[in-house]
Coordinates of C-alpha atoms in Angstrom, one line a residue:
M16 CA -21.1 -10.5 10.3
R17 CA -18.7 -8.5 12.5
A18 CA -17.7 -11.2 14.9
L19 CA -14.1 -10.2 14.6
L20 CA -11.5 -10.1 17.3
P21 CA -10.9 -6.8 19.1
L22 CA -7.5 -5.3 19.4
L23 CA -5.6 -5.3 22.6
R24 CA -4.1 -1.9 23.3
T25 CA -1.2 -2.7 25.5
G26 CA 2.6 -2.4 25.4
W27 CA 3.5 -1.9 21.7
G28 CA 0.0 -0.8 20.8
W29 CA -2.6 -2.9 19.0
R30 CA -2.4 -6.6 18.6
T31 CA -5.0 -8.9 17.2
A32 CA -6.0 -11.5 19.7
P33 CA -5.8 -15.0 18.4
P34 CA -8.8 -17.3 19.1
A35 CA -8.4 -19.3 22.3
A36 CA -9.3 -22.5 20.5
A37 CA -6.2 -22.1 18.4
F38 CA -3.8 -22.4 21.4
L39 CA -2.2 -25.7 22.3
S40 CA -1.4 -26.3 26.0
R41 CA 2.2 -26.3 27.0
G42 CA 3.9 -28.9 29.2
R43 CA 4.4 -28.3 32.9
G44 CA 7.4 -26.1 33.6
A45 CA 7.8 -24.8 30.0
G46 CA 9.9 -21.7 29.8
P47 CA 9.4 -18.6 27.7
G48 CA 11.6 -19.6 24.8
P49 CA 10.0 -22.7 23.0
H50 CA 7.1 -22.3 20.7
R51 CA 4.5 -24.9 19.6
A52 CA 2.5 -24.9 16.4
M53 CA -0.7 -23.0 17.2
A54 CA -2.1 -21.3 14.2
F55 CA -1.2 -20.6 10.6
Y56 CA -1.8 -18.3 7.8
R57 CA -2.6 -19.5 4.3
T58 CA -2.2 -18.0 0.9
E59 CA -4.4 -18.1 -2.2
E60 CA -3.0 -17.4 -5.7
R61 CA -4.9 -15.4 -8.3
G62 CA -3.7 -14.9 -11.8
Q63 CA -0.6 -16.4 -13.5
P64 CA 2.8 -16.1 -11.6
Y65 CA 5.2 -13.7 -13.2
S66 CA 2.4 -11.8 -14.9
P67 CA 1.0 -8.3 -14.1
S68 CA -2.3 -9.9 -13.0
Y69 CA -0.7 -12.2 -10.4
R70 CA -1.8 -11.7 -6.8
L71 CA -1.2 -13.7 -3.6
F72 CA -3.9 -13.2 -1.0
F73 CA -3.8 -14.1 2.7
K74 CA -6.2 -16.0 4.9
N75 CA -6.2 -16.5 8.7
V76 CA -6.7 -19.7 10.6
A77 CA -10.5 -19.4 10.3
G78 CA -10.2 -19.2 6.5
H79 CA -11.1 -15.5 6.3
Y80 CA -9.3 -13.2 3.9
I81 CA -7.1 -10.7 5.6
S82 CA -4.6 -8.0 4.8
P83 CA -0.9 -9.0 5.5
F84 CA -0.2 -5.3 6.0
H85 CA -2.9 -4.4 8.5
D86 CA -4.3 -7.7 10.0
I87 CA -1.2 -9.7 10.9
P88 CA 0.0 -8.5 14.3
L89 CA 3.4 -6.9 14.5
K90 CA 4.3 -8.5 17.8
V91 CA 4.2 -12.2 18.5
D92 CA 1.8 -12.5 21.5
S93 CA 1.0 -15.4 23.8
T94 CA -0.8 -13.8 26.7
E95 CA -3.4 -16.5 26.8
E96 CA -3.5 -20.3 26.4
N97 CA -6.8 -22.0 26.2
G98 CA -8.3 -18.8 27.4
I99 CA -6.2 -18.7 30.6
P100 CA -3.6 -15.9 31.0
T101 CA -0.1 -17.3 31.1
K102 CA 2.1 -16.9 34.2
R103 CA 5.5 -17.5 32.7
A104 CA 8.1 -14.7 32.8
R105 CA 8.5 -12.5 29.8
N106 CA 12.2 -12.1 29.1
D107 CA 14.0 -9.9 26.7
E108 CA 14.2 -12.6 24.1
Y109 CA 10.5 -13.1 24.1
E110 CA 9.8 -9.4 23.8
N111 CA 12.0 -9.4 20.7
L112 CA 9.7 -11.7 18.6
F113 CA 8.0 -10.1 15.6
H114 CA 6.0 -11.4 12.6
M115 CA 7.6 -11.1 9.2
V116 CA 5.8 -11.4 5.9
V117 CA 8.2 -12.9 3.3
E118 CA 7.9 -11.2 0.0
V119 CA 11.1 -12.4 -1.8
P120 CA 12.8 -15.7 -1.2
R121 CA 16.6 -15.7 -1.1
W122 CA 18.5 -16.1 -4.4
T123 CA 15.5 -15.0 -6.5
N124 CA 15.2 -11.9 -8.6
A125 CA 11.5 -11.1 -9.0
K126 CA 10.6 -8.0 -7.0
M127 CA 7.6 -9.2 -5.1
E128 CA 6.0 -6.8 -2.7
I129 CA 2.9 -6.1 -0.6
A130 CA 0.5 -4.1 -2.8
T131 CA 0.0 -1.2 -0.4
E132 CA -2.4 0.7 -2.7
E133 CA -4.8 -2.3 -3.3
P134 CA -7.6 -3.6 -1.1
L135 CA -6.4 -6.3 1.3
N136 CA -2.8 -5.6 0.1
P137 CA -2.0 -8.9 -1.6
I138 CA 1.6 -9.6 -2.7
K139 CA 2.2 -8.8 -6.4
Q140 CA 5.2 -8.3 -8.6
D141 CA 6.3 -4.7 -9.0
I142 CA 6.0 -3.1 -12.4
K143 CA 8.1 -0.2 -13.7
D144 CA 7.7 1.4 -17.1
G145 CA 5.1 -1.2 -17.9
K146 CA 7.4 -4.1 -17.3
L147 CA 7.6 -6.6 -14.5
R148 CA 10.5 -5.8 -12.3
Y149 CA 13.5 -8.0 -11.5
V150 CA 16.6 -7.0 -9.5
A151 CA 19.9 -7.5 -11.2
N152 CA 22.5 -9.9 -9.9
I153 CA 25.1 -8.1 -7.9
F154 CA 28.4 -10.0 -8.4
P155 CA 29.0 -12.6 -7.0
H156 CA 25.5 -13.0 -5.8
K157 CA 22.3 -14.3 -7.4
G158 CA 19.2 -12.1 -6.7
Y159 CA 18.4 -11.1 -3.2
I160 CA 21.0 -12.3 -0.6
W161 CA 18.5 -12.8 2.2
N162 CA 14.9 -13.7 2.6
Y163 CA 13.4 -10.2 2.1
G164 CA 10.1 -9.0 3.4
A165 CA 8.3 -6.6 5.7
L166 CA 7.0 -6.2 9.3
P167 CA 3.2 -5.9 9.3
Q168 CA 1.5 -3.0 11.1
T169 CA 4.4 -0.6 10.4
W170 CA 4.5 2.4 8.1
E171 CA 7.3 4.8 7.2
D172 CA 5.3 8.0 7.0
P173 CA 6.4 10.1 4.0
H174 CA 5.3 13.3 5.8
R175 CA 7.2 12.7 9.0
K176 CA 10.9 13.6 9.1
D177 CA 13.1 11.1 11.0
K178 CA 15.2 12.8 13.6
S179 CA 18.2 10.5 13.1
T180 CA 18.3 10.6 9.3
D181 CA 16.7 14.0 8.6
C182 CA 14.7 12.4 5.8
C183 CA 11.0 11.4 5.6
G184 CA 9.8 7.9 5.3
D185 CA 9.3 5.9 2.0
N186 CA 5.6 5.3 2.4
D187 CA 6.0 1.5 2.9
P188 CA 6.0 -1.0 5.7
I189 CA 9.5 -1.4 7.2
D190 CA 11.7 -3.8 5.3
V191 CA 13.3 -6.9 6.8
C192 CA 16.4 -8.9 5.7
E193 CA 16.1 -12.4 7.2
I194 CA 19.6 -13.9 7.4
G195 CA 18.8 -17.5 8.5
S196 CA 20.0 -20.6 6.6
K197 CA 16.7 -21.6 5.1
V198 CA 15.3 -20.4 1.8
L199 CA 11.7 -19.4 2.6
S200 CA 8.7 -19.0 0.3
C201 CA 6.8 -15.9 -0.9
G202 CA 3.9 -15.4 1.4
E203 CA 5.4 -17.2 4.5
V204 CA 4.7 -15.5 7.8
I205 CA 7.5 -16.3 10.3
H206 CA 8.7 -15.2 13.7
V207 CA 11.9 -13.3 13.7
K208 CA 14.3 -11.9 16.3
I209 CA 15.5 -8.4 15.6
L210 CA 19.3 -8.0 15.5
G211 CA 20.0 -4.5 14.1
I212 CA 19.1 -2.0 11.3
L213 CA 20.6 -0.2 8.3
A214 CA 19.5 3.3 7.2
L215 CA 19.3 3.4 3.4
I216 CA 18.6 6.8 1.9
D217 CA 16.7 6.2 -1.4
Q218 CA 16.1 9.3 -3.5
G219 CA 16.0 11.5 -0.3
E220 CA 13.7 9.1 1.6
T221 CA 14.5 7.0 4.7
D222 CA 14.2 3.3 3.8
W223 CA 15.1 1.3 6.9
K224 CA 16.4 -2.2 6.5
I225 CA 15.9 -4.4 9.6
I226 CA 18.4 -7.3 10.1
A227 CA 16.7 -10.3 11.7
I228 CA 16.8 -14.1 11.9
N229 CA 14.0 -16.7 11.8
V230 CA 13.6 -18.0 15.4
N231 CA 13.4 -21.5 14.0
D232 CA 16.7 -21.3 12.2
P233 CA 19.1 -23.9 13.5
E234 CA 21.6 -21.2 14.6
A235 CA 19.0 -18.7 15.9
S236 CA 20.1 -19.2 19.5
K237 CA 23.5 -17.7 18.7
F238 CA 22.1 -14.4 17.6
H239 CA 21.0 -11.7 20.0
D240 CA 22.4 -8.4 18.5
I241 CA 24.1 -7.0 15.5
D242 CA 27.6 -7.9 16.8
D243 CA 26.6 -11.6 16.6
V244 CA 26.1 -11.3 12.9
K245 CA 29.7 -10.0 12.6
K246 CA 30.9 -12.8 14.7
Y247 CA 29.0 -15.8 13.3
K248 CA 28.4 -14.6 9.7
P249 CA 31.6 -12.7 8.9
G250 CA 31.3 -10.6 5.7
Y251 CA 27.5 -10.8 5.6
L252 CA 26.9 -7.2 6.7
E253 CA 29.5 -5.9 4.4
A254 CA 27.8 -7.9 1.5
T255 CA 24.5 -6.4 2.6
L256 CA 25.8 -2.9 2.5
N257 CA 27.4 -3.4 -0.9
W258 CA 24.2 -5.0 -2.3
F259 CA 22.0 -2.1 -1.3
R260 CA 24.6 0.4 -2.5
L261 CA 24.7 -1.1 -6.0
Y262 CA 21.5 -2.9 -6.8
K263 CA 20.0 0.0 -8.8
V264 CA 23.2 0.9 -10.7
P265 CA 22.4 -1.6 -13.5
E266 CA 19.2 0.4 -14.1
G267 CA 21.2 3.4 -14.8
K268 CA 20.8 5.0 -11.4
Q269 CA 23.4 6.4 -9.0
E270 CA 24.7 4.4 -6.0
N271 CA 22.4 4.5 -3.0
Q272 CA 23.5 6.5 0.1
F273 CA 23.2 5.7 3.8
A274 CA 22.8 7.5 7.0
F275 CA 25.5 6.9 9.8
N276 CA 28.1 6.4 7.1
G277 CA 26.7 3.0 6.3
E278 CA 27.1 1.7 9.9
F279 CA 24.6 -0.8 11.2
R280 CA 22.8 0.2 14.4
N281 CA 22.1 -2.3 17.1
K282 CA 19.0 -4.1 18.3
A283 CA 18.0 -1.4 20.8
F284 CA 18.1 1.2 18.0
A285 CA 16.1 -1.0 15.6
L286 CA 13.4 -1.6 18.2
E287 CA 12.9 2.1 18.7
V288 CA 12.5 2.5 14.9
I289 CA 10.0 -0.3 14.8
R290 CA 8.1 1.2 17.7
S291 CA 7.9 4.6 15.9
T292 CA 6.8 3.1 12.6
H293 CA 4.1 1.1 14.4
E294 CA 2.8 4.3 15.9
C295 CA 2.7 5.9 12.4
W296 CA 0.7 2.8 11.2
K297 CA -1.8 3.3 14.0
T298 CA -2.5 6.9 13.0
L299 CA -2.8 5.7 9.4
L300 CA -5.4 3.1 10.3
M301 CA -7.4 5.5 12.4
K302 CA -7.4 8.1 9.6
K303 CA -5.5 10.6 11.7
C304 CA -3.0 11.4 9.0
D305 CA -2.8 11.7 5.2
G306 CA -2.3 8.2 3.9
G307 CA -2.4 9.3 0.3
A308 CA -3.0 6.3 -2.0
I309 CA -2.3 3.7 0.8
N310 CA -5.3 1.3 1.0
C311 CA -6.2 0.6 4.6
T312 CA -9.0 -1.9 4.1
N313 CA -8.8 -4.4 6.9
V314 CA -10.8 -7.2 8.5
Q315 CA -9.6 -7.3 12.1
V316 CA -8.9 -3.7 13.2
C317 CA -12.5 -3.4 14.4
D318 CA -12.5 0.3 15.4
S319 CA -10.7 1.5 12.2
P320 CA -12.9 3.5 9.8
F321 CA -11.4 1.3 7.1
H322 CA -12.7 -2.0 8.6
C323 CA -14.7 -4.3 6.4
T324 CA -16.7 -7.5 6.9
Q325 CA -15.6 -10.9 6.0
E326 CA -18.2 -11.0 3.2
E327 CA -16.8 -7.7 1.8
A328 CA -13.3 -9.0 1.9
R329 CA -14.3 -12.1 0.0
S330 CA -16.0 -10.0 -2.6
I331 CA -12.8 -8.0 -3.1
V332 CA -10.8 -11.2 -3.8
E333 CA -13.5 -12.6 -6.1
L334 CA -13.1 -9.6 -8.4
V335 CA -9.6 -10.8 -9.2
S336 CA -9.2 -13.5 -11.9
P337 CA -8.4 -17.0 -10.4
S338 CA -5.3 -18.9 -11.4
P339 CA -5.8 -20.4 -14.9
N340 CA -6.4 -24.1 -15.5
K341 CA -6.7 -24.9 -11.8
E342 CA -8.8 -24.3 -8.8
S343 CA -7.8 -21.6 -6.3
K344 CA -4.7 -22.8 -4.5
E345 CA -4.3 -22.6 -0.8
E346 CA -1.1 -23.4 1.0
D347 CA -0.4 -23.5 4.7
T348 CA 2.6 -21.2 4.6
Q349 CA 3.3 -20.8 8.2
Q350 CA 3.1 -22.7 11.5
V351 CA 3.3 -19.8 14.0
W352 CA 4.6 -21.6 17.0
H353 CA 7.6 -23.8 17.0
F354 CA 10.2 -25.0 19.5
L355 CA 13.3 -22.8 19.2
D356 CA 15.4 -25.8 20.1
K357 CA 14.2 -27.9 17.2

């Protein structure tokens, strides 16, 4: 069955259109800012947590398995409600809403990441030299100092040299440091506002770090650009720079380096980087470039040569051992639409 939703090719490129039945009507006179709960993603655990076999798969609102790398839209989109195009204005704040897939909750050490080389790209714990990977505590912090994750439908092309850093990409989705006050969960899919970006150079590769905030954070309305982080969270950017500089030193490696002398770039710069990595992802999904070992299996990019059916996706998941001593666990990990003023 291929009754999957086509992609809209407008603006930022390709967005998966949500089912009209999933939309909730808005009150009369509602502005562009507030969001209501409309749809959600769910996760399903396979294998034992903190083991090499552990995988966290994703499902959409219809209960179909999807890839968090390829099937979750990059941009938050609300062009229709109950099948009717909306007429509200689209301001800069609305245009700055993106989906983020949370891989590592704040204050934790296990290096969880989207498995880019596996079908449907579940989240797994990284393994190095045959051992599960944990990041060291960088004094005075415990684990990651933000909720850490990735923007879906982006790809830092390892064969494409970035003009601003003079280095090629690191072959991953673009990373996000979410600086809100809440500790999120692995597998949550949230809406974030982009605030700025840091250019980490890791072993000669460009490894962009987006600075963003959950739109449902109590203080989100204060933050619009990178200078607001300096104003309302003094010391946070300095701590971020120091963390990324030192976090591999306990493994016996050298300190990491940065482009732009370690200066954070603003929102406008970050949005251009995101746009560029989204274009790279599109060429990847259409097999117009060398993706190497990247697995592009997807369920909703209907004109991609890597597209698979819902039944094929389910078969992929069923090949992975279920969680021991319990039935497959599903969790509603995200309500996509919320009111910003709640």
